[in-house]
Coordinates of C-alpha atoms and ligand atoms in Angstrom, one line a residue:
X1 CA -85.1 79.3 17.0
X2 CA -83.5 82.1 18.9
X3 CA -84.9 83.6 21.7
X4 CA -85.1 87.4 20.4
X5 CA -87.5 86.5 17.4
X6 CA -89.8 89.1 16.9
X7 CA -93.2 87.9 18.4
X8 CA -91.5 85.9 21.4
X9 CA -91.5 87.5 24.8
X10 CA -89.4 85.4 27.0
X11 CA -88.6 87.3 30.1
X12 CA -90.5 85.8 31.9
X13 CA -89.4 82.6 31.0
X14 CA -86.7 82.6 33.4
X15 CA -88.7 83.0 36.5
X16 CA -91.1 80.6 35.1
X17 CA -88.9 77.7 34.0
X18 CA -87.6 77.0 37.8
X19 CA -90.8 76.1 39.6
X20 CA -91.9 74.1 36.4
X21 CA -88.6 71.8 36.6
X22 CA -89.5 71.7 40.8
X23 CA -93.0 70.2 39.8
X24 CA -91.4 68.2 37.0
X25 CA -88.8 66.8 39.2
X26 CA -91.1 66.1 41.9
X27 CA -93.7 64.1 39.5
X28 CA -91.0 62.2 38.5
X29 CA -90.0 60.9 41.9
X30 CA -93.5 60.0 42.4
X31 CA -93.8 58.1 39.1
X32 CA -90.1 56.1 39.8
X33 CA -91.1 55.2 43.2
X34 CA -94.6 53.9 42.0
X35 CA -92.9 52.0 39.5
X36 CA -89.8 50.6 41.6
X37 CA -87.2 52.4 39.9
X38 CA -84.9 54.6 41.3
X39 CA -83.4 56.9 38.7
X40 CA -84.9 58.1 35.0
X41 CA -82.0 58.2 31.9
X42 CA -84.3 60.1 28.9
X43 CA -82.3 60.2 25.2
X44 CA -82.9 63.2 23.5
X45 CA -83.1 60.9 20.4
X46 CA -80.5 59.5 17.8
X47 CA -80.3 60.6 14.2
X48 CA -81.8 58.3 11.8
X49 CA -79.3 57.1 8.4
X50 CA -80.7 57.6 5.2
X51 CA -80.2 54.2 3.5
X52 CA -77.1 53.8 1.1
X53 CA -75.7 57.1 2.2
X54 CA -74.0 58.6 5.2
X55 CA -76.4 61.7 5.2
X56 CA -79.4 61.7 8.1
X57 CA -83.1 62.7 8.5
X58 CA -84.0 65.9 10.2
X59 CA -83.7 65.3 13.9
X60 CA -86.9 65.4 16.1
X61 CA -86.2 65.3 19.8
X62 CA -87.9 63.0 21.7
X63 CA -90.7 64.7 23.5
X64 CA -90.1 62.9 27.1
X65 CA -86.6 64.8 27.0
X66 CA -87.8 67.9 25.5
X67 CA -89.6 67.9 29.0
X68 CA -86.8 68.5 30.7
X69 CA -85.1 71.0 28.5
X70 CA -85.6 72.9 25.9
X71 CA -83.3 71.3 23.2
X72 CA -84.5 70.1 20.1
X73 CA -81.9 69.9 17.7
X74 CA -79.1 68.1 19.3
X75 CA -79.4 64.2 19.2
X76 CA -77.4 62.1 21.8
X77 CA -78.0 64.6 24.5
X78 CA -79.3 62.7 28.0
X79 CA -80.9 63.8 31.1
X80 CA -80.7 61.7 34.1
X81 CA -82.8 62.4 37.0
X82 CA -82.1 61.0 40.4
X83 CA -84.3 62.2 43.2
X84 CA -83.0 64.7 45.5
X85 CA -80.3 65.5 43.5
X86 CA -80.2 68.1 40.4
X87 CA -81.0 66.8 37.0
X88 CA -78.2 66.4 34.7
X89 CA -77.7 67.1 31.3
X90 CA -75.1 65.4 29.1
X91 CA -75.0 67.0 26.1
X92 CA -73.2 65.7 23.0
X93 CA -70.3 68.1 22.4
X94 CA -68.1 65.9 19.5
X95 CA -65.0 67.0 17.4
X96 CA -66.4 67.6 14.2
X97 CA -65.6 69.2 11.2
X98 CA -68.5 67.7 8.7
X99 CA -70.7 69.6 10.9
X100 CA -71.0 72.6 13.4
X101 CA -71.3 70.8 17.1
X102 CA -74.2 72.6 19.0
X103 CA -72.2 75.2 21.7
X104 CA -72.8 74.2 25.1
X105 CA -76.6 75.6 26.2
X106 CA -76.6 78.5 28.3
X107 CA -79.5 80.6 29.0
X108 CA -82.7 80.8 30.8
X109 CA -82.9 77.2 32.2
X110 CA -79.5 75.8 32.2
X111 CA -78.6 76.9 35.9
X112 CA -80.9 74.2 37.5
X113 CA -78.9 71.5 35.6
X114 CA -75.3 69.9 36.3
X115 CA -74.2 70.2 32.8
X116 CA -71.7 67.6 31.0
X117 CA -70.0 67.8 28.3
X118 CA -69.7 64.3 26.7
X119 CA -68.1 63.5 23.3
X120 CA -69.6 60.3 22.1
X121 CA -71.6 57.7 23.5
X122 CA -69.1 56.2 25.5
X123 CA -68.6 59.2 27.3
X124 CA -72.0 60.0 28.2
X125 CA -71.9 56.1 29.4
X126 CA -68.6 56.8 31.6
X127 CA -70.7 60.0 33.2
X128 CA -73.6 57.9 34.5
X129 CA -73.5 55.4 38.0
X130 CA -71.6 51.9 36.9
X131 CA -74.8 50.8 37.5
X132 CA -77.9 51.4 35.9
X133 CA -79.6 48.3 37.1
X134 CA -82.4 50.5 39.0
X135 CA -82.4 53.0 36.2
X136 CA -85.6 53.3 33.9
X137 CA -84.6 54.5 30.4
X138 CA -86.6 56.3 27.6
X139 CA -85.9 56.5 24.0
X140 CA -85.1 54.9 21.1
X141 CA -82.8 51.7 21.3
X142 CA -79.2 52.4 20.1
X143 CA -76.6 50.1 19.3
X144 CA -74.6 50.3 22.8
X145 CA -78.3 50.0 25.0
X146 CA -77.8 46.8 25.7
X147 CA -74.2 47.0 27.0
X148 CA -75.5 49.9 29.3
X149 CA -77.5 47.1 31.3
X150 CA -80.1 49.5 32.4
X151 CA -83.5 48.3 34.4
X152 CA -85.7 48.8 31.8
X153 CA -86.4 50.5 28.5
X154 CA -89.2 52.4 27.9
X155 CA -91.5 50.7 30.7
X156 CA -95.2 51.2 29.7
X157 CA -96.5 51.7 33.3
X158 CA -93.6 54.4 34.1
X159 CA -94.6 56.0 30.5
X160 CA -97.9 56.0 31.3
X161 CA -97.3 57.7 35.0
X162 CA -95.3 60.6 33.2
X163 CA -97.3 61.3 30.1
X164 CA -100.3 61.3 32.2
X165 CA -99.8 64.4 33.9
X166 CA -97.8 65.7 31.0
X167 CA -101.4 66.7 29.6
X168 CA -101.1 69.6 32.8
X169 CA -98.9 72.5 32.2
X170 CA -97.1 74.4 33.5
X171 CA -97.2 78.2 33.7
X172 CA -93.6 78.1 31.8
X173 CA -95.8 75.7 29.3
X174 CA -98.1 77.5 29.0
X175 CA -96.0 80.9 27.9
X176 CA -94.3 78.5 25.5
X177 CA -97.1 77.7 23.9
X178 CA -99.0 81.2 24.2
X179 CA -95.1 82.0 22.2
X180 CA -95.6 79.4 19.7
X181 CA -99.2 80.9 18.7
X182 CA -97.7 84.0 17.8
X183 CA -95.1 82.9 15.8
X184 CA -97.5 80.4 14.4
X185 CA -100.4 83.6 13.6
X186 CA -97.3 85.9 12.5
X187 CA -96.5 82.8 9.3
X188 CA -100.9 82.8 9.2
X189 CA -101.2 86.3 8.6
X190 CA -97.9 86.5 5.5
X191 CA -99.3 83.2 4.0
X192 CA -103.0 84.8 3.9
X193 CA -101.4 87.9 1.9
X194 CA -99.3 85.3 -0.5
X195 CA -103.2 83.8 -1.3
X196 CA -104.7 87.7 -1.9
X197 CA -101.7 88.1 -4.3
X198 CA -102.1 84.6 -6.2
X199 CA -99.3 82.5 -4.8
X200 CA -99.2 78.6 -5.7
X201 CA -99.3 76.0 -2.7
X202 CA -95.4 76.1 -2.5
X203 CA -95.2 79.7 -2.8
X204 CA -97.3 80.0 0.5
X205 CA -95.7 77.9 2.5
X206 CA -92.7 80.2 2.3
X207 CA -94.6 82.8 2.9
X208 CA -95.6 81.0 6.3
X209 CA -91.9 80.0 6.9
X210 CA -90.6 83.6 6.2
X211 CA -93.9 85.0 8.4
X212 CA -92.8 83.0 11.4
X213 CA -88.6 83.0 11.1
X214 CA -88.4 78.9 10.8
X215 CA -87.1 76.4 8.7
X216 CA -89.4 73.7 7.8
X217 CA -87.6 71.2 10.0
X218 CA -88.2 73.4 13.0
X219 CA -91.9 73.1 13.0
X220 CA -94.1 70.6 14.5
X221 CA -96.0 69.3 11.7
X222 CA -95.7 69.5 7.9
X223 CA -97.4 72.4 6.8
X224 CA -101.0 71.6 5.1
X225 CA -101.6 74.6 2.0
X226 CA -104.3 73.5 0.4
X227 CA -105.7 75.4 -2.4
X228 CA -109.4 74.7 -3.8
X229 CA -110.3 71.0 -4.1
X230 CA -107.3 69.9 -2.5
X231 CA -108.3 71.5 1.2
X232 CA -110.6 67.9 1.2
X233 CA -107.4 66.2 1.4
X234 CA -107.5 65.9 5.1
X235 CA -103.3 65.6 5.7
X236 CA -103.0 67.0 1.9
X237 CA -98.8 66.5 1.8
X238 CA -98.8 67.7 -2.0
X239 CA -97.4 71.7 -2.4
X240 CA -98.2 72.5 -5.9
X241 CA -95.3 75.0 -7.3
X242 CA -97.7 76.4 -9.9
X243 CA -101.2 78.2 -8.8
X244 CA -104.0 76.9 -10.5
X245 CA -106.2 78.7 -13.0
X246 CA -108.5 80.3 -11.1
X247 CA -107.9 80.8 -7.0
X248 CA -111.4 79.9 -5.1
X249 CA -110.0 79.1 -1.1
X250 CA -107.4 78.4 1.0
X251 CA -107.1 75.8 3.4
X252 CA -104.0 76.5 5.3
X253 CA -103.2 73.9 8.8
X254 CA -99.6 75.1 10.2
X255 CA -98.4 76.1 13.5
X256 CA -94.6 76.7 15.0
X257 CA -92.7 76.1 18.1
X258 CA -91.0 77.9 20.9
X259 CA -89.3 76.2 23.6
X260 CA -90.2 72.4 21.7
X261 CA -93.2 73.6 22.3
X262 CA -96.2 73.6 19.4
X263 CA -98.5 75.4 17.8
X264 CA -101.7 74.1 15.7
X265 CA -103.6 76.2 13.6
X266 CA -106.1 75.9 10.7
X267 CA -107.7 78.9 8.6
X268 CA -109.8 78.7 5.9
X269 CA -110.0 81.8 3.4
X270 CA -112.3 82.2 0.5
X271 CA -111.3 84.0 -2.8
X272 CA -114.6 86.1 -3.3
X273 CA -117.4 86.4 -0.9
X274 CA -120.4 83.7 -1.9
X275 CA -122.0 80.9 -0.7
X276 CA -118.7 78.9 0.4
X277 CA -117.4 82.5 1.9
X278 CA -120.7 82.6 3.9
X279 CA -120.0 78.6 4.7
X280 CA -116.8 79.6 6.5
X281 CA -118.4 82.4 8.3
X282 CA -121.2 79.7 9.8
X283 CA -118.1 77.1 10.3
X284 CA -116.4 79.9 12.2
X285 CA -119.5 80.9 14.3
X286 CA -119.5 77.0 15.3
X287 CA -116.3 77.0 16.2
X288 CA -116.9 80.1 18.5
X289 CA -119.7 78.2 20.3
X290 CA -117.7 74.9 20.9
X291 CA -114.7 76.7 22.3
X292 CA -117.0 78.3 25.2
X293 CA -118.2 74.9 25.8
X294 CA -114.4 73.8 27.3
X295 CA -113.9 74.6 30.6
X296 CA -112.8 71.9 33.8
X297 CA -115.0 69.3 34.3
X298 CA -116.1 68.9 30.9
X299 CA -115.9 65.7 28.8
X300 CA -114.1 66.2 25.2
X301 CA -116.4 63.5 24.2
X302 CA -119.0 65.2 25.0
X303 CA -117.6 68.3 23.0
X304 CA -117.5 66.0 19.9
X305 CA -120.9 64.7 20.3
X306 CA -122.0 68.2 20.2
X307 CA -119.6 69.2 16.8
X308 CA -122.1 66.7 15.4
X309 CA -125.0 68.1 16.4
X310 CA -123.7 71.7 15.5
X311 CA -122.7 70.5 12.0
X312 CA -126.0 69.1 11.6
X313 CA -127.3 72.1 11.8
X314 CA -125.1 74.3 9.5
X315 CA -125.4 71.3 6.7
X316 CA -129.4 71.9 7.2
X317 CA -128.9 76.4 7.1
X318 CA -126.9 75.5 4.1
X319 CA -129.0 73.6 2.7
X320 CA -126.3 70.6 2.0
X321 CA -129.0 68.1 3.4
X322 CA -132.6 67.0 2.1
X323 CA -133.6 65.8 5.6
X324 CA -133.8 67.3 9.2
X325 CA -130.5 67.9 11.4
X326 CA -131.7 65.7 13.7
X327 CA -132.2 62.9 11.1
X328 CA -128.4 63.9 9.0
X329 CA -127.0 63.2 13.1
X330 CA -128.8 60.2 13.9
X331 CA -128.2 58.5 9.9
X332 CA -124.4 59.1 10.3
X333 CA -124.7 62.3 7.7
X334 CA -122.4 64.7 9.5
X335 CA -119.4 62.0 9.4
X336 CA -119.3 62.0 5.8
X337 CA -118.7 65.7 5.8
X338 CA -116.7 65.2 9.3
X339 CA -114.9 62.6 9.5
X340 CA -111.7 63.7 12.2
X341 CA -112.2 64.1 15.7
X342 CA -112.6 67.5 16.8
X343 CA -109.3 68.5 18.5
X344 CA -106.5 66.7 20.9
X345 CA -104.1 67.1 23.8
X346 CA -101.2 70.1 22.3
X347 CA -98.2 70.4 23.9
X348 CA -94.4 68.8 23.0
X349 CA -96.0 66.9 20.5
X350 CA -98.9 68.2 18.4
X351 CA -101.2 65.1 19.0
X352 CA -99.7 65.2 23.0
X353 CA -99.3 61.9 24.7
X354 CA -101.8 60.8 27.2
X355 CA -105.2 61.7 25.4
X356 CA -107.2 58.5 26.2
X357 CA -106.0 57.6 30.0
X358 CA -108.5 57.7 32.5
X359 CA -105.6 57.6 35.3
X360 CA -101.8 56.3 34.7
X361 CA -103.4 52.7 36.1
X362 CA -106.3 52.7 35.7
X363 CA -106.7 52.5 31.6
X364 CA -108.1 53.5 29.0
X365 CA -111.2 55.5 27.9
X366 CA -112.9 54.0 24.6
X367 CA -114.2 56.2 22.0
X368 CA -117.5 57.1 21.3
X369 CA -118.6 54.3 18.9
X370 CA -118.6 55.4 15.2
X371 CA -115.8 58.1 15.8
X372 CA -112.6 55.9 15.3
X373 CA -110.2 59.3 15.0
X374 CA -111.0 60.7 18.4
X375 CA -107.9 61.6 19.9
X376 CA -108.9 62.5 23.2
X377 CA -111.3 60.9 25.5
X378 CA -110.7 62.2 28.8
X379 CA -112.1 64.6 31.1
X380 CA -111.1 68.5 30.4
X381 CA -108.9 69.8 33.7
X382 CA -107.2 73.1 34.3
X383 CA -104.0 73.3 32.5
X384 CA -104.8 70.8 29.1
X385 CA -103.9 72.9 26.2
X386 CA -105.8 71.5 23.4
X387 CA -107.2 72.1 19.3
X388 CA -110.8 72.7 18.6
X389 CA -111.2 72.1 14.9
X390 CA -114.3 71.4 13.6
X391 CA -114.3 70.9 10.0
X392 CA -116.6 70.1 6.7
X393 CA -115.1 68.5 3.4
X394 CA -116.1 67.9 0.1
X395 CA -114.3 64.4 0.5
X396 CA -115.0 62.1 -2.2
X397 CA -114.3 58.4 -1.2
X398 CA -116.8 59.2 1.5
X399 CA -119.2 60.7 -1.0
X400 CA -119.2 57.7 -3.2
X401 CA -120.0 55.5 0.2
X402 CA -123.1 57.9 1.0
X403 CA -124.4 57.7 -2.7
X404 CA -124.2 54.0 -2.4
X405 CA -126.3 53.7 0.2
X406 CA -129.4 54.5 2.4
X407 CA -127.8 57.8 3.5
X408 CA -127.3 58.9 -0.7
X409 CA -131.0 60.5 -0.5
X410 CA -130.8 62.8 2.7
X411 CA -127.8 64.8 0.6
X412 CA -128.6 67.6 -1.2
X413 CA -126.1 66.4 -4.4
X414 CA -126.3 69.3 -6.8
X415 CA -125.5 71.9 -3.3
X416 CA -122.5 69.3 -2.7
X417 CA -121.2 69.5 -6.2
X418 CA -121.5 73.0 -6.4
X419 CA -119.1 73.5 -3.0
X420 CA -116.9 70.2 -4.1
X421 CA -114.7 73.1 -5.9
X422 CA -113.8 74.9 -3.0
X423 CA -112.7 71.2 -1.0
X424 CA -113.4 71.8 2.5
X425 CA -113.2 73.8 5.6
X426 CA -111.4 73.3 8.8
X427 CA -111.0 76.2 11.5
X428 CA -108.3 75.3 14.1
X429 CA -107.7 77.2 17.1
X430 CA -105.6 76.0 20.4
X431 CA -107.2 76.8 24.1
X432 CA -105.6 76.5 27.4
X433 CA -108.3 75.4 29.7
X434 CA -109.2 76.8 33.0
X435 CA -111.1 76.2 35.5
X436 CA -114.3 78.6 34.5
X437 CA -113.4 78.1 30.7
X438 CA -110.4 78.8 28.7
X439 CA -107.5 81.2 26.9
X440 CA -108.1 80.8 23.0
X441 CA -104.5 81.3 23.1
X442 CA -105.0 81.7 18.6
X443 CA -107.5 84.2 18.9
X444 CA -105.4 86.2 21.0
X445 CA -102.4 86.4 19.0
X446 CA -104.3 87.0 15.8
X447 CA -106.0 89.5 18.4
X448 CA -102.6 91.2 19.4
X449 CA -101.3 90.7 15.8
X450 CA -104.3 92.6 14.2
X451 CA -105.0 90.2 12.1
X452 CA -108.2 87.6 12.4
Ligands
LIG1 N1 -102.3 69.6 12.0 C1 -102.8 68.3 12.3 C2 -104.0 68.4 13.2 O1 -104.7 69.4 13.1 O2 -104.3 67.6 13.9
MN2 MN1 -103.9 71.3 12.6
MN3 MN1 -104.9 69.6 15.3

């Protein structure tokens, strides 16, 4: 995506991008030295063969390189990091004429690298120490790895020591992703006109696409477009080319990136105002009150815990439930209409590395029992960037379970088949967390963008 889109303002990027490699570079010489290795080689990934053809899948660059630099559409490309020296980047420049070879990178960030040109494989092998024995690499295996003799590949414990503080960013992170929002609210706000004028699934997603300037391979996750029952479909992959017959809501998850950087974001519209209308408005007041509940210190499971107990309490105001909140909480009620965690680490990937580590040795952190999609367990600190998206679905395999069994009579059945229509709710936002709370970094481009 170039730089000079519409809703990015990079200027800044420039100044920011320098200390962020500093701080990357000097985590990185922590992390080698705790692990015994004395140089990092990252792949920015290979492209992937379509089977009985010599076509390829869209390219996704590996996050651990994207790290580095902000390239995500050229495979083959390595950075190797020795400390006290510069980073390099050897970037795949090839003779082609099937396809257009990326043009040497030169912009905000490519003055802090030694840059080198490298035709193939073999080159980028000649361009690196004879030996690698000492070397820790990350990426995918190729077929010359092995002849590379490097010290390891992929070593959990040296993984583990870089994604952990991966979850902090930096401030040039940060202004990535605050970029990312925009663009991501810019495709929000043209896909919620496509639904006011009756678009189809399909129809609306290129409204998103056109709304934030990118190709579908260019953003982080598949677009989710969900009209009317199918917004219960929690990753619903399906886009419908024709609208249906009659247009009740719109559940729409998509988000774009900047930089490699991603965006996450859910709205839910209703056609006509009405009982599910007024649902979204109580899913969105919820939403409000658990995003001033983040701030550093606090436990995401604990933020979780308390989804529950919120949900419990809009199924009661809604009258979706026959018995108390407290009793829809404690009977395992709110997980039929809830089943997802409520939000995860954001960042190079849009479920970011590192959610569950209580330190890079030191383990994991185990769910809350009952809650097996958690993706996130630790401790907030300043600089996570994560999603708070609480959600409630009309879902029927997990209806069916709850009419089978002793949980069938605290559910208010004919409210629940008179909602199942409209297929669910999820309202997504992505925060950047500080020490006194945190920068709804959504809110504030729909803010800027004048939309909601
Ligand atoms: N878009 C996937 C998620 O919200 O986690
Ligand atoms: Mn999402
Ligand atoms: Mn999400």
């Amino acid at each position: 995506m170039p730089l000079d889109d519409s809703a990015a303002a990079p200027a800044n990027l420039a100044a920011l991008f320098g200390p962020h490699l500093t701080a990357l570079c000097r985590r990185t010489e922590a992390a080698l030295q705790a692990c015994g290795f004395e140089a990092l080689l990252v792949h920015s990934g290979s492209l992937l063969p379509v089977f009985q053809d010599d076509r390829t899948y869209p390219f996704e660059a590996n996050a651990p390189f994207k790290v580095w630099a902000p390239l995500w559409e050229v495979p083959d490309c390595f950075v190797h990091f020795e400390p006290g020296r510069p980073p390099r980047l050897l970037f795949h420049s090839p003779t082609d004429y099937w396809y257009k070879p990326a043009a040497l990178p030169q912009d905000y960030w490519t003055a802090h690298f030694e840059i080198v040109p490298c035709a193939d494989l073999s080159a980028a092998r000649a361009a690196l120490p004879s030996s690698l024995a000492r070397t820790a690499y990350l990426g995918e295996d190729f077929g010359a790895l092995e002849s590379w003799a490097v010290g390891a590949v992929n070593p959990t414990r040296l993984m583990r020591h870089l994604d952990f503080h991966r979850a902090i960013k930096s401030p040039y992170e940060l202004e990535c992703l605050r970029i990312a929002s925009r663009l991501g609210v810019q495709g929000h706000l043209a896909a919620a006109r496509a639904f006011a004028a009756g678009a189809s699934e399909y129809e609306i997603e290129l409204a998103f696409l056109a709304g934030c300037g990118q190709r579908e391979q260019e953003l982080p996750y598949n677009p989710i477009i969900a009209l009317n029952e199918n917004g219960a479909v929690l990753h619903y992959q399906v886009l419908e080319k024709r609208p249906p017959p009659q247009r009740r809501s719109l559940l729409i998850d998509a988000g774009a990136e900047f930089g490699g950087y991603a965006s996450d974001i859910t709205r839910t519209h209703a056609a006509t105002a009405g009982d599910f209308a007024a649902l979204v408005a109580q899913m969105d007041r919820m939403q409000q009150r658990l995003c001033a509940e983040v701030g550093a210190g606090v436990d995401w499971r604990d933020i979780h815990r308390l989804a529950h107990r919120l949900l419990a309490e809009v199924l009661r105001e809604a009258d979706l439930i026959t018995c108390s909140a407290e009793e829809a909480l404690a009977s395992g009620v709110t997980r039929v209409f809830l089943p997802h965690g409520i939000g995860h680490l954001l960042g190079l990937e849009v479920h970011d590395a590192g959610g569950f580590m209580r330190s890079p040795d030191g383990g994991d952190i185990d769910r809350p029992e009952g809650h097996p999609y958690l993706r996130l367990t630790r401790t907030l600190e300043s600089g996570f960037v994560v999603t708070m998206e609480p959600g409630l679905y009309f879902i029927e395999p997990l209806l069916a379970a709850a009419r089978s069994d002793a949980r069938a009579g605290r559910i208010h059945w004919s409210r629940v088949e008179a909602l199942r229509p409209y297929g669910g709710i999820r309202i997504e936002d992505d925060l950047a967390v500080t020490a006194t709370g945190c920068e709804n970094l959504t809110r504030e481009a729909f803010a800027a963008a004048g939309g909601s």
